[in-house]
Backbone as JSON, one array per atom type, in Angstrom:
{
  "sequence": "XXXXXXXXXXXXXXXXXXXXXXXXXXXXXXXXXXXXXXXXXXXXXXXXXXXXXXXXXXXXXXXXXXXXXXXXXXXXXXXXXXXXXXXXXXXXXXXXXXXXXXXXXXXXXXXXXXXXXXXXXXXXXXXXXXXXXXXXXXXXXXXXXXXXXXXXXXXXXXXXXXXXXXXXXXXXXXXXXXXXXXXXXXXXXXXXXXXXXXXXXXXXXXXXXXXXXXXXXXXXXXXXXXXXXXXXXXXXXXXXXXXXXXXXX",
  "N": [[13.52, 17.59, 12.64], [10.1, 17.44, 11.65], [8.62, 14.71, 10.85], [5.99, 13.76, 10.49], [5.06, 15.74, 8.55], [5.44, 15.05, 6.01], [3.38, 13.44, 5.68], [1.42, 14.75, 4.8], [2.24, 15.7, 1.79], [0.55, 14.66, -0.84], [-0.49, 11.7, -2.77], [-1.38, 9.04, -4.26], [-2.02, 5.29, -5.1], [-0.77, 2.94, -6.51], [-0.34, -0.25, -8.99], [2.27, -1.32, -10.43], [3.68, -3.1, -12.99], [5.8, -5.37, -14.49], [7.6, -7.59, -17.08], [9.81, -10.17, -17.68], [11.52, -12.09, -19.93], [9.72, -14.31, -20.09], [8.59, -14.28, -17.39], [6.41, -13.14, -15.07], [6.04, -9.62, -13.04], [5.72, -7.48, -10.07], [4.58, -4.44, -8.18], [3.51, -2.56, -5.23], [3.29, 0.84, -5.76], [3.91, 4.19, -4.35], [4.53, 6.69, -5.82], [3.97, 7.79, -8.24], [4.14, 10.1, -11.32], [2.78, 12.53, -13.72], [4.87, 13.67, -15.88], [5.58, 14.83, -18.19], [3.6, 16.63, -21.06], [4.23, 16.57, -23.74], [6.43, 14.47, -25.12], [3.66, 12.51, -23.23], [4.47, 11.61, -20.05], [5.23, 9.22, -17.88], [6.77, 9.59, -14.61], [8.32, 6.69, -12.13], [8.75, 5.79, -8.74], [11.07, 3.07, -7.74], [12.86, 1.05, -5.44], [15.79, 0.15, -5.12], [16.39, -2.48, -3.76], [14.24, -4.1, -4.81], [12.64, -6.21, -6.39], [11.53, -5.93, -8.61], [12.52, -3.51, -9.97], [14.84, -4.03, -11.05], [14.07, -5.63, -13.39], [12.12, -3.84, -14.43], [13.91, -2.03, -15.44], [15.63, -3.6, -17.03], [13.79, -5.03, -19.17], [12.73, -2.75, -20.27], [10.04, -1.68, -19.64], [6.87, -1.25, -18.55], [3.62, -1.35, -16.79], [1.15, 0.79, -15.13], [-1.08, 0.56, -12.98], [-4.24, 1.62, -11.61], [-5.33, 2.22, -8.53], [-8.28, 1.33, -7.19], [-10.35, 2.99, -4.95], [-12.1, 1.91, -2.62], [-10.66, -0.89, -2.61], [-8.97, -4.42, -3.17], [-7.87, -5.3, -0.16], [-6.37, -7.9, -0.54], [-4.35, -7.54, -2.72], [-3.07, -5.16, -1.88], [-1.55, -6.65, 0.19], [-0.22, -8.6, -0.99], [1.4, -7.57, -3.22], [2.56, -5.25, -2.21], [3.73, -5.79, 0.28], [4.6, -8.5, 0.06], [7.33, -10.85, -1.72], [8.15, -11.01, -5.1], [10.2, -13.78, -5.42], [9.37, -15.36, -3.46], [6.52, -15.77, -4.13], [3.82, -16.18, -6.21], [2.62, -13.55, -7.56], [0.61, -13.09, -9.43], [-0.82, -15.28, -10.05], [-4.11, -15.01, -8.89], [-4.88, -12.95, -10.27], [-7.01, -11.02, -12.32], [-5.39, -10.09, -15.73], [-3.84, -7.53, -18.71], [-2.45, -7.31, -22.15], [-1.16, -4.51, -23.78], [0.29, -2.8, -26.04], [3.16, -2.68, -25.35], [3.71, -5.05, -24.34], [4.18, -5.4, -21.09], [2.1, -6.33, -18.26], [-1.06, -6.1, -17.99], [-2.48, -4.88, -15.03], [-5.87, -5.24, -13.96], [-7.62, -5.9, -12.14], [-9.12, -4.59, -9.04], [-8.79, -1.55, -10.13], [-8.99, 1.44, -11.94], [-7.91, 2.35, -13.97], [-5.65, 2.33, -16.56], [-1.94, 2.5, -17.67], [0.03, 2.29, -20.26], [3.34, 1.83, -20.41], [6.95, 2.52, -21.98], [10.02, 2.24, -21.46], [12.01, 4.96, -21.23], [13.96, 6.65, -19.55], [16.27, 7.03, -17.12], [17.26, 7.28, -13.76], [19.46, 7.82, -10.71], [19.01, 8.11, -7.84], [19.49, 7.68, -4.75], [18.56, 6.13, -2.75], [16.36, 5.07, -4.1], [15.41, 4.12, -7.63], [14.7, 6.87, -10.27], [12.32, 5.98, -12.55], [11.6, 6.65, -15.97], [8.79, 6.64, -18.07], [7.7, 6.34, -21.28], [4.41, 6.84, -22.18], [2.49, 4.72, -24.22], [0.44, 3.91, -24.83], [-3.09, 3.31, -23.0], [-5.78, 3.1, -20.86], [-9.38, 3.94, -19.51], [-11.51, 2.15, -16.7], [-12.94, 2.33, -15.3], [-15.51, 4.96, -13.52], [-15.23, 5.24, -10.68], [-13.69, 6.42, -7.41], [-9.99, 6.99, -6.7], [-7.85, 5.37, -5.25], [-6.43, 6.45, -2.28], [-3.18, 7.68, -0.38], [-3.62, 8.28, 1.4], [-5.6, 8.2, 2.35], [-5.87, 5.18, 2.02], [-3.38, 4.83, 4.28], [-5.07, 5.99, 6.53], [-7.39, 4.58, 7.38], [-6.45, 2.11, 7.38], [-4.43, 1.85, 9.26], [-1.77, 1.65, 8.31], [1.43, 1.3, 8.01], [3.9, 2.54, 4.94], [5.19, 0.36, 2.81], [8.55, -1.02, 3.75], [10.38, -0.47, 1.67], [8.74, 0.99, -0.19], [9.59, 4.97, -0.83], [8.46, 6.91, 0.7], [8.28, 5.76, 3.27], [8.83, 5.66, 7.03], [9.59, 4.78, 10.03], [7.94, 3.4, 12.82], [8.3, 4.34, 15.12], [9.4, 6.71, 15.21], [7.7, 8.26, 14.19], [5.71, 7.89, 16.53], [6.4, 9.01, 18.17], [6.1, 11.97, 17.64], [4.2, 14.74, 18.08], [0.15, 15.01, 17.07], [-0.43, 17.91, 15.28], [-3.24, 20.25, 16.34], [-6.49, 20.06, 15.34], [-7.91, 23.1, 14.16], [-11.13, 23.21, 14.29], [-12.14, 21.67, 17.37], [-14.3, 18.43, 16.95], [-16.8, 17.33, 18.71], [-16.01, 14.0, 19.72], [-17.1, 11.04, 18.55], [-19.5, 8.67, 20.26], [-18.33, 5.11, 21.29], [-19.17, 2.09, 20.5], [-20.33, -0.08, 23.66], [-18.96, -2.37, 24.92], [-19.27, -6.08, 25.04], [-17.8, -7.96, 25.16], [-15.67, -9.76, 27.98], [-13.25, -9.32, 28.37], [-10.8, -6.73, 29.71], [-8.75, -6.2, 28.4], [-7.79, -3.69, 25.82], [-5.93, -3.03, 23.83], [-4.28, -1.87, 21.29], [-2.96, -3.79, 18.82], [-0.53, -4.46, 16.75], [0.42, -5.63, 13.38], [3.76, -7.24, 12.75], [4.27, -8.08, 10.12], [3.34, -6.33, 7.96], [2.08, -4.1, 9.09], [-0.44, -3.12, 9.66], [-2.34, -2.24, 11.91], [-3.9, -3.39, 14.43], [-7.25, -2.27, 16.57], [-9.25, -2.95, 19.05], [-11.72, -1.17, 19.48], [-12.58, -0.78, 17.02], [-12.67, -2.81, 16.06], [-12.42, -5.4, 13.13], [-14.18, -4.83, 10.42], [-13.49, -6.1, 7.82], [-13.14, -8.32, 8.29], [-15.43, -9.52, 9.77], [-15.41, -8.86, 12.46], [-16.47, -7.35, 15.16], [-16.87, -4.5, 16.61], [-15.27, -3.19, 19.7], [-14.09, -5.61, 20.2], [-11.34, -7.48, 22.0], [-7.74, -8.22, 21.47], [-7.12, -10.57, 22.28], [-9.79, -12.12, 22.18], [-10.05, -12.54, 19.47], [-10.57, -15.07, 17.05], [-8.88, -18.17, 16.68], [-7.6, -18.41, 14.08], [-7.61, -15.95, 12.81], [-6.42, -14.06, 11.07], [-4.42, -11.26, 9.59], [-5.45, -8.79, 7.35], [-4.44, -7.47, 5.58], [-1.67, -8.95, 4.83], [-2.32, -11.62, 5.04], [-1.1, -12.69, 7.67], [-0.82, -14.82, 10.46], [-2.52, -14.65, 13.77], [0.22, -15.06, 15.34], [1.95, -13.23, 14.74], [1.54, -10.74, 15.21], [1.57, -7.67, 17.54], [1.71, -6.28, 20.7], [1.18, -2.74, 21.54]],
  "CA": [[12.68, 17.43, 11.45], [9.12, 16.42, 11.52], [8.43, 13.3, 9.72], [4.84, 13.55, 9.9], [4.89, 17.09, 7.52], [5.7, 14.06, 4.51], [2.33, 12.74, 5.33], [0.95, 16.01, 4.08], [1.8, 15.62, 0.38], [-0.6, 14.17, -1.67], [0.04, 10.39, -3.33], [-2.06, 8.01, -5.08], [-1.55, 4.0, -4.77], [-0.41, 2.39, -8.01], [0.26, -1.2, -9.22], [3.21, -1.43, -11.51], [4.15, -4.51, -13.41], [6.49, -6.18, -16.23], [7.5, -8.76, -17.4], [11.21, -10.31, -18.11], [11.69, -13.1, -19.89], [8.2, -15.03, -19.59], [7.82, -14.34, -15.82], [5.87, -11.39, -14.37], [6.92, -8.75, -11.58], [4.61, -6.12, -9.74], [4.84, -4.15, -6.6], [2.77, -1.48, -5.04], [3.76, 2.3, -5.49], [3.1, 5.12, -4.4], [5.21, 7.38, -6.01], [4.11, 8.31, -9.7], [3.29, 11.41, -11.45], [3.07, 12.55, -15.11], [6.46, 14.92, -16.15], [5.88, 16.2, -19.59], [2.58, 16.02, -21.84], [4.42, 15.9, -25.26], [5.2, 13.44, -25.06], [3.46, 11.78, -22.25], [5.27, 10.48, -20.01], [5.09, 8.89, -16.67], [8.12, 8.55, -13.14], [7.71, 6.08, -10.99], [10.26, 5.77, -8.18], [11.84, 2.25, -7.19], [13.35, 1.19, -4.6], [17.02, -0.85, -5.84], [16.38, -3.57, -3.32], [12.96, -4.05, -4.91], [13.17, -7.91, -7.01], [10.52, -5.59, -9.7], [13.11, -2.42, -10.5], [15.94, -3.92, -12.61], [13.08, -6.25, -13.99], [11.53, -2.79, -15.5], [14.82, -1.23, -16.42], [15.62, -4.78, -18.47], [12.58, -5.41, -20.32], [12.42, -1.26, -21.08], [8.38, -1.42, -19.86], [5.95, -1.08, -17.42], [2.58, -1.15, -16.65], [0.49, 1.47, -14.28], [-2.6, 0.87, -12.75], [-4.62, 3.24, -10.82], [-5.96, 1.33, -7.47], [-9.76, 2.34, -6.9], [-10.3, 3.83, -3.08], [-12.42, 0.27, -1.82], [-9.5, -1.89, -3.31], [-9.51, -5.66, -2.66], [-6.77, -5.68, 0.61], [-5.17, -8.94, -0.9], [-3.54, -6.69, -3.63], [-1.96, -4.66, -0.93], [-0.65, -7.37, 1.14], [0.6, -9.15, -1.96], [2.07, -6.92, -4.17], [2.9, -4.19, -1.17], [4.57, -6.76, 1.44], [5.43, -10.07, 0.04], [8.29, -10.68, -2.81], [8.15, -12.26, -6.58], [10.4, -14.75, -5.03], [8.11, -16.17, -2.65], [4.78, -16.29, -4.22], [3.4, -16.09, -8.06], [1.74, -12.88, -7.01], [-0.18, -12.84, -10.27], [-1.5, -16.21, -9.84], [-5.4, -15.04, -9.08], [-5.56, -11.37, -10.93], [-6.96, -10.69, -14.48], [-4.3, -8.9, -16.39], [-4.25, -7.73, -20.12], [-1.33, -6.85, -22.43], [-1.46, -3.3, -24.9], [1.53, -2.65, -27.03], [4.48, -2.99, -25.21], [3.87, -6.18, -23.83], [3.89, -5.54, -20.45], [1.74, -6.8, -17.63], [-1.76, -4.61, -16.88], [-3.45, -5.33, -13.57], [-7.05, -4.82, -14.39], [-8.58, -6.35, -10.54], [-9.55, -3.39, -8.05], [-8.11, -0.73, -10.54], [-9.86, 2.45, -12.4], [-7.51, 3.03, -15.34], [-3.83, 1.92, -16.82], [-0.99, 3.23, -18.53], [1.37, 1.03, -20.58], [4.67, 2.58, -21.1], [7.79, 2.43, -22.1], [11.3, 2.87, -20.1], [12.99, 6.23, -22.01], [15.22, 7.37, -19.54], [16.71, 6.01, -15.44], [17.7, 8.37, -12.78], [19.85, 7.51, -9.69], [18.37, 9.39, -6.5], [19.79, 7.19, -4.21], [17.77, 4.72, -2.34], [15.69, 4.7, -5.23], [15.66, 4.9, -9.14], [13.11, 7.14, -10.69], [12.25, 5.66, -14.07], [10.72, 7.68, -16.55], [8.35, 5.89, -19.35], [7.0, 7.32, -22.4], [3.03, 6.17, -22.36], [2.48, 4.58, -25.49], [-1.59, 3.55, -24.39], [-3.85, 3.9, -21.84], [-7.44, 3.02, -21.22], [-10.04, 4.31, -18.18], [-12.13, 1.42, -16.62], [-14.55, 2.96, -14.61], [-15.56, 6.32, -12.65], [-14.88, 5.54, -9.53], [-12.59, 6.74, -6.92], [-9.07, 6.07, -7.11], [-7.02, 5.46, -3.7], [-5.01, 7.82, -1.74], [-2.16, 6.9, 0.16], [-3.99, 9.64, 2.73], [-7.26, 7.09, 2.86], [-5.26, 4.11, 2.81], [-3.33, 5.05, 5.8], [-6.23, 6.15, 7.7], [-8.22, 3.46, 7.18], [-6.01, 0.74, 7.77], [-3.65, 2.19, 10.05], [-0.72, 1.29, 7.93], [2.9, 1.77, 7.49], [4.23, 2.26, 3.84], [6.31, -0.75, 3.07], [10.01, -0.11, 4.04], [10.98, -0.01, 0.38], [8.51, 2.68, -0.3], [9.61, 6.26, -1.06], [7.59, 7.47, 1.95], [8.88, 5.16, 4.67], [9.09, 6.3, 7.99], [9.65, 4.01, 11.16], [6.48, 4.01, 13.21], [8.38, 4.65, 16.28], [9.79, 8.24, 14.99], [6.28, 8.6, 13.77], [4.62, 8.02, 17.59], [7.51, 10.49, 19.35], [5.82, 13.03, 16.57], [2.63, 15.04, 18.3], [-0.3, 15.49, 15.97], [-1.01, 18.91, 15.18], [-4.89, 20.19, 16.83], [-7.69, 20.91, 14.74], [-8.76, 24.44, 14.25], [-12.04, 23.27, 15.26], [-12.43, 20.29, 17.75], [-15.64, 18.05, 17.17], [-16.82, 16.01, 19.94], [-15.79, 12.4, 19.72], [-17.98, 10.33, 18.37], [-19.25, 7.55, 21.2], [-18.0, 4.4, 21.17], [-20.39, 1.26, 21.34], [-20.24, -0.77, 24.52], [-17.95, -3.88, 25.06], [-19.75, -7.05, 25.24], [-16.59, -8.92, 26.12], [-15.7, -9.49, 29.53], [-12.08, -9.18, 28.25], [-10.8, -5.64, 30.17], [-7.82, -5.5, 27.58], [-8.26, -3.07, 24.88], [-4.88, -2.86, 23.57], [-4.11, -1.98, 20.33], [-1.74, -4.84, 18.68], [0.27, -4.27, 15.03], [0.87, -6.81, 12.43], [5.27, -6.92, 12.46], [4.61, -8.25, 9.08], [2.77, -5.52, 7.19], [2.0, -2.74, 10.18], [-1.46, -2.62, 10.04], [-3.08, -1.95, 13.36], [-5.72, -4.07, 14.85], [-7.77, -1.87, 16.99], [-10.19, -3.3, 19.18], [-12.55, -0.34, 19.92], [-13.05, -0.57, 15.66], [-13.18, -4.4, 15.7], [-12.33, -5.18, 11.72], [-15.56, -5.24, 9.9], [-13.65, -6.72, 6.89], [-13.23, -9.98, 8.71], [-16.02, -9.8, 10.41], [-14.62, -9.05, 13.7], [-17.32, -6.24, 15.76], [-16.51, -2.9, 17.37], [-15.29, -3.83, 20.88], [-13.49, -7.23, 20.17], [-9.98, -7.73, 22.36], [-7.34, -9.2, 20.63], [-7.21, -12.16, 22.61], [-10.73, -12.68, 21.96], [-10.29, -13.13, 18.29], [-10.81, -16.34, 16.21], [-7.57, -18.25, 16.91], [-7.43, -18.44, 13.17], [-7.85, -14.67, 12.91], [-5.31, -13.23, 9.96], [-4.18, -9.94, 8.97], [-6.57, -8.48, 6.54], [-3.59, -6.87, 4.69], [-0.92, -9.48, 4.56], [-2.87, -12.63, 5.47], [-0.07, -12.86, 8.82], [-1.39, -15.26, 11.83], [-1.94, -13.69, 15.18], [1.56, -14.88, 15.83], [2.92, -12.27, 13.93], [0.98, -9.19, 16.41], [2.7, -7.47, 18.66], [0.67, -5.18, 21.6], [1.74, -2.01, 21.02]],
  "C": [[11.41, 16.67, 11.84], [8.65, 15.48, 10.34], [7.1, 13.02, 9.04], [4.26, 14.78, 9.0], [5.02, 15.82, 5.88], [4.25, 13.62, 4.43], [1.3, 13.77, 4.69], [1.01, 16.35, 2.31], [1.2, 14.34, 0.09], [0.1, 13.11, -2.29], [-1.43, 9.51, -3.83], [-1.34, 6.52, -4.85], [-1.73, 3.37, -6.38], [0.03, 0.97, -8.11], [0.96, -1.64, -10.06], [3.51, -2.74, -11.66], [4.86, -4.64, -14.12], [6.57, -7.33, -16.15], [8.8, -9.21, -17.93], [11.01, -11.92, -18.86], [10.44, -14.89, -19.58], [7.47, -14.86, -18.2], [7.7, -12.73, -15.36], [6.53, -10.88, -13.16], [5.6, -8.16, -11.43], [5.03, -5.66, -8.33], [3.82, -3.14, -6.36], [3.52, 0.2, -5.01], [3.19, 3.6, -5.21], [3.66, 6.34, -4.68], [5.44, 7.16, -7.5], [3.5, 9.17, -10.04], [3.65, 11.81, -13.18], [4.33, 13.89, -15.18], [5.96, 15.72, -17.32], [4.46, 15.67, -20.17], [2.74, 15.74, -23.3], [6.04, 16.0, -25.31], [5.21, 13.21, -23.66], [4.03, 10.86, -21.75], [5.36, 10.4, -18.81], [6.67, 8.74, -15.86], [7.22, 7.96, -12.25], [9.14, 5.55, -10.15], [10.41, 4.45, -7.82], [12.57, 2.03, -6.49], [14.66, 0.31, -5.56], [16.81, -1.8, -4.89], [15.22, -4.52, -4.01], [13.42, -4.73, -6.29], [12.64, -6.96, -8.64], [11.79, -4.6, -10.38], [14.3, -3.06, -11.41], [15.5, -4.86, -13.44], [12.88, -5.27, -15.31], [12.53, -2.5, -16.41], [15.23, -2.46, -17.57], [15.08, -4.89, -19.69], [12.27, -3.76, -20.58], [10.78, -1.29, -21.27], [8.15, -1.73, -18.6], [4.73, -0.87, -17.25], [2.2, -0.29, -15.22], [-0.43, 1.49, -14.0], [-3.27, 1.46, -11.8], [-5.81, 2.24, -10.26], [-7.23, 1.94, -7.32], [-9.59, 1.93, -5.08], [-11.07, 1.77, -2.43], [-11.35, -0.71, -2.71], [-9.14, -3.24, -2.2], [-7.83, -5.46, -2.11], [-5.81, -6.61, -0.05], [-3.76, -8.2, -1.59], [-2.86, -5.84, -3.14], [-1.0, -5.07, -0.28], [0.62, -7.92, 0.17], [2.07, -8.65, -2.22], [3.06, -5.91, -3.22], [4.13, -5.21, -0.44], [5.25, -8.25, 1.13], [6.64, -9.59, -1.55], [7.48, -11.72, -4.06], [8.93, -13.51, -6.29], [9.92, -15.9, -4.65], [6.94, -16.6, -2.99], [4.72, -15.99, -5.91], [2.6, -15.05, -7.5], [0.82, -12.32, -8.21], [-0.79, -13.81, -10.76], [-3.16, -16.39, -9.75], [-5.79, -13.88, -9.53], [-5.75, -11.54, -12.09], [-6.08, -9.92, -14.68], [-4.49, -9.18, -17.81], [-3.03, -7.21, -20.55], [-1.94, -5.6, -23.46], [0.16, -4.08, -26.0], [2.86, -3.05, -26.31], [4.76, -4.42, -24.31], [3.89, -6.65, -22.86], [2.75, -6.1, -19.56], [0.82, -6.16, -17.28], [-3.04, -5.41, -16.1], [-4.9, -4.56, -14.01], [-8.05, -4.93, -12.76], [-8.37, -4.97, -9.99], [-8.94, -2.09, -8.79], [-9.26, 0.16, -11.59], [-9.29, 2.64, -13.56], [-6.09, 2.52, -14.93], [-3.26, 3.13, -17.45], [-0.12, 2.03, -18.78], [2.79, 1.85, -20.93], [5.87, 1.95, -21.08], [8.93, 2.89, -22.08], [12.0, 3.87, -21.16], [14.48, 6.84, -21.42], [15.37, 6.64, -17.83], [17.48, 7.55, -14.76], [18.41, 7.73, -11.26], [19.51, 8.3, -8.71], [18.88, 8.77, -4.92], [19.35, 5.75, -3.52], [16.9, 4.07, -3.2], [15.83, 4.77, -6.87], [14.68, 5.28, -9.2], [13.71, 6.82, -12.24], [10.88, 6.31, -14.49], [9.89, 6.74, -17.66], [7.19, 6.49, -20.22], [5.41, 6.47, -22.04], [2.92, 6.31, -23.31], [0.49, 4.2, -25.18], [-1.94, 3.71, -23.24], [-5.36, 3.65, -22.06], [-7.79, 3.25, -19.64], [-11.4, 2.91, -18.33], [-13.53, 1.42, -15.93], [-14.25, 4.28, -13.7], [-15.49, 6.23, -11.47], [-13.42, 5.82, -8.74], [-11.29, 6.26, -7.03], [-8.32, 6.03, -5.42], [-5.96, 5.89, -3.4], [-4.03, 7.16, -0.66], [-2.71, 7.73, 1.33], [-5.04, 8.24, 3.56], [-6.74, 5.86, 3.53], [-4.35, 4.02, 3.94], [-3.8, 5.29, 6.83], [-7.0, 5.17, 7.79], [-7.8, 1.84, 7.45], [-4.76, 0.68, 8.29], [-2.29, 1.5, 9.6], [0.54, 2.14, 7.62], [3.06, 1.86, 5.69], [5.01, 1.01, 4.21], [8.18, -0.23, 3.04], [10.77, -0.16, 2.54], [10.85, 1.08, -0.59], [9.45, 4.19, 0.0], [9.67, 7.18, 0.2], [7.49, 6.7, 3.13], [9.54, 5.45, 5.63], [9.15, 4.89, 9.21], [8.58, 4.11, 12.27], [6.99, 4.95, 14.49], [8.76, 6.03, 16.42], [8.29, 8.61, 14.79], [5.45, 8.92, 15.42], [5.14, 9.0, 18.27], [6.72, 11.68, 18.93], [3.87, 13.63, 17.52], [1.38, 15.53, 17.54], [-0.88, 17.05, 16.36], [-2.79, 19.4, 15.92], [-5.3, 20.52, 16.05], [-8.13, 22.12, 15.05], [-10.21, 24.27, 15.46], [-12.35, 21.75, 15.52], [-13.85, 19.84, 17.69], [-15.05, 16.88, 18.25], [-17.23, 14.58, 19.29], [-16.7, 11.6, 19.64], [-18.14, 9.26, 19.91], [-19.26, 6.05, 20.6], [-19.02, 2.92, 21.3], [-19.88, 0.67, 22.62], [-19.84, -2.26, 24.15], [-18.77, -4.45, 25.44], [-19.0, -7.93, 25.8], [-16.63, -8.92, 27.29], [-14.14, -9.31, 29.5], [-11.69, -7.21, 28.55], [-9.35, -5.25, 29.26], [-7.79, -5.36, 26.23], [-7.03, -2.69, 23.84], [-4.93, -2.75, 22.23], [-2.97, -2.61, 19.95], [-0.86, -4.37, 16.51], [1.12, -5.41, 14.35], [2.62, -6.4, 12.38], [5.34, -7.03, 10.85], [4.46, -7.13, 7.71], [2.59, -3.91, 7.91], [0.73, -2.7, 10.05], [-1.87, -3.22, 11.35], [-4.36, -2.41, 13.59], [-6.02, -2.97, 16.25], [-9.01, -2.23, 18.06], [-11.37, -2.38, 19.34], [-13.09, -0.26, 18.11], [-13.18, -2.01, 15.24], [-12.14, -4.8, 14.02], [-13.1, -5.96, 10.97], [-14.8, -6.44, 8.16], [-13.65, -8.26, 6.88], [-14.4, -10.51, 9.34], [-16.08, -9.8, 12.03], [-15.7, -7.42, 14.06], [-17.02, -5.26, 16.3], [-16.15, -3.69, 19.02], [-14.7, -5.33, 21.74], [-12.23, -7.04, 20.46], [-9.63, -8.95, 21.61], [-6.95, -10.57, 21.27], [-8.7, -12.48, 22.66], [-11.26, -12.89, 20.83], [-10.19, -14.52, 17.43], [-9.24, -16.85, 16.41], [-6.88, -18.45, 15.19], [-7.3, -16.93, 12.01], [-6.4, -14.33, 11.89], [-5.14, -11.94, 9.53], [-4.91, -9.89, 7.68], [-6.11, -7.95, 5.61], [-2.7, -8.28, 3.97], [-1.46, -11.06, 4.53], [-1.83, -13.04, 6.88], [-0.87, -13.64, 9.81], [-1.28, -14.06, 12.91], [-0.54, -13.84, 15.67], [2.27, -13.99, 15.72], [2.4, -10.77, 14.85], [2.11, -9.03, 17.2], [1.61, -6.48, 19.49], [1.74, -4.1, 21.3], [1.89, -0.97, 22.44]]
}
């Protein structure tokens, strides 16, 4: 079986929330899609290890917000990789409530849905919960983010609770398909370093891939920068992770 034929359907990046009992939940998903239009009504799949899923099914609600394509990293690392345990991960986001009381992430997002839990499905590793959309508002016209972009772009793993979680190492055995038609390779700028190792290293905590031949402009880090010649204070741009946490790959 090839593994990388999954990366071929189409996904969207979503931030689901509730709320139990005075204290919020959220996680990142990427696995929701509308079922019926009357009435309207949203699945979104869960993982059962996942602190947020018998949160939702409790409190019978959920919020959906629809990540825009430049979306502020934190909200990935957060919500994506860390737990509600560990952190107040709704500590620096605006959020607003509709009708059902839930939790709606308004930061880096294009449009909600508030709904409410109708029906639960066992699928195994995951539940898909179904929720009627009782409101909904659009926040602006821009792009929304693909789970296509955000993997290309920031050379990331799903999180292993995700839907669409694959192991990288089945993933590298996997040869990519060729392009119909090959363009020639962009050129690369020239290394300023005097550092001769170019290694690409991967966060254990989150999986994104530091690159040195792409530097990472969001830190400020230049095209051409080895990872032992980064800031010794240098953090994952996803998860916030020290360099301790790299691994050469």
């Amino acid at each position: 079986m090839k593994y990388k034929a999954f990366h071929r359907l189409s996904y969207g990046l979503y931030l689901i929330a509730t709320e139990l009992e005075g204290k919020k939940y959220g996680y990142i998903g990427n696995t929701a899609f509308q079922i019926t239009s009357s009435p309207s009504q949203i699945a979104i799949s869960s993982h059962k290890k996942n602190n947020s899923t018998d949160k939702i099914i409790n409190s019978k609600k959920f919020s959906l917000s629809v990540l825009k394509k430049e979306v502020n990293t934190t909200l990935i690392g957060e919500f994506g990789f860390m737990s509600s345990t560990d952190i107040d991960k709704f500590r620096n986001i605006e959020t607003k409530t509709s009708k059902t009381g839930a939790p709606i992430v308004t930061d880096s997002c294009i449009a909600w849905f508030d709904c409410k839990v109708v029906n639960t499905v066992d699928v195994g590793s995951h539940i898909l919960i179904i929720g009627e959309v009782v409101d909904s508002d659009v926040l602006s016209g821009e792009e929304p983010l693909t789970y296509a972009y955000y993997r290309e772009k920031y050379k990331m793993l799903s999180p292993k609770n995700s839907p669409t979680y694959v192991e990288r190492d089945r993933l590298d055995r996997e040869e990519e398909p060729k392009a119909e038609i090959q363009e020639e390779p962009e050129k690369q700028p020239e290394r300023e370093s005097g550092s001769d190792n170019m290694s690409t290293f991967t966060c254990t905590i989150c999986g994104f891939r530091y690159d040195p031949e792409e530097g990472d402009p969001t830190m400020g880090i230049p095209p051409g920068t080895p990872f032992e010649d980064l800031p010794d204070d240098y953090k994952c741009p996803i998860c916030n992770a020290s360099k301790d946490y790299f691994r050469e790959d």
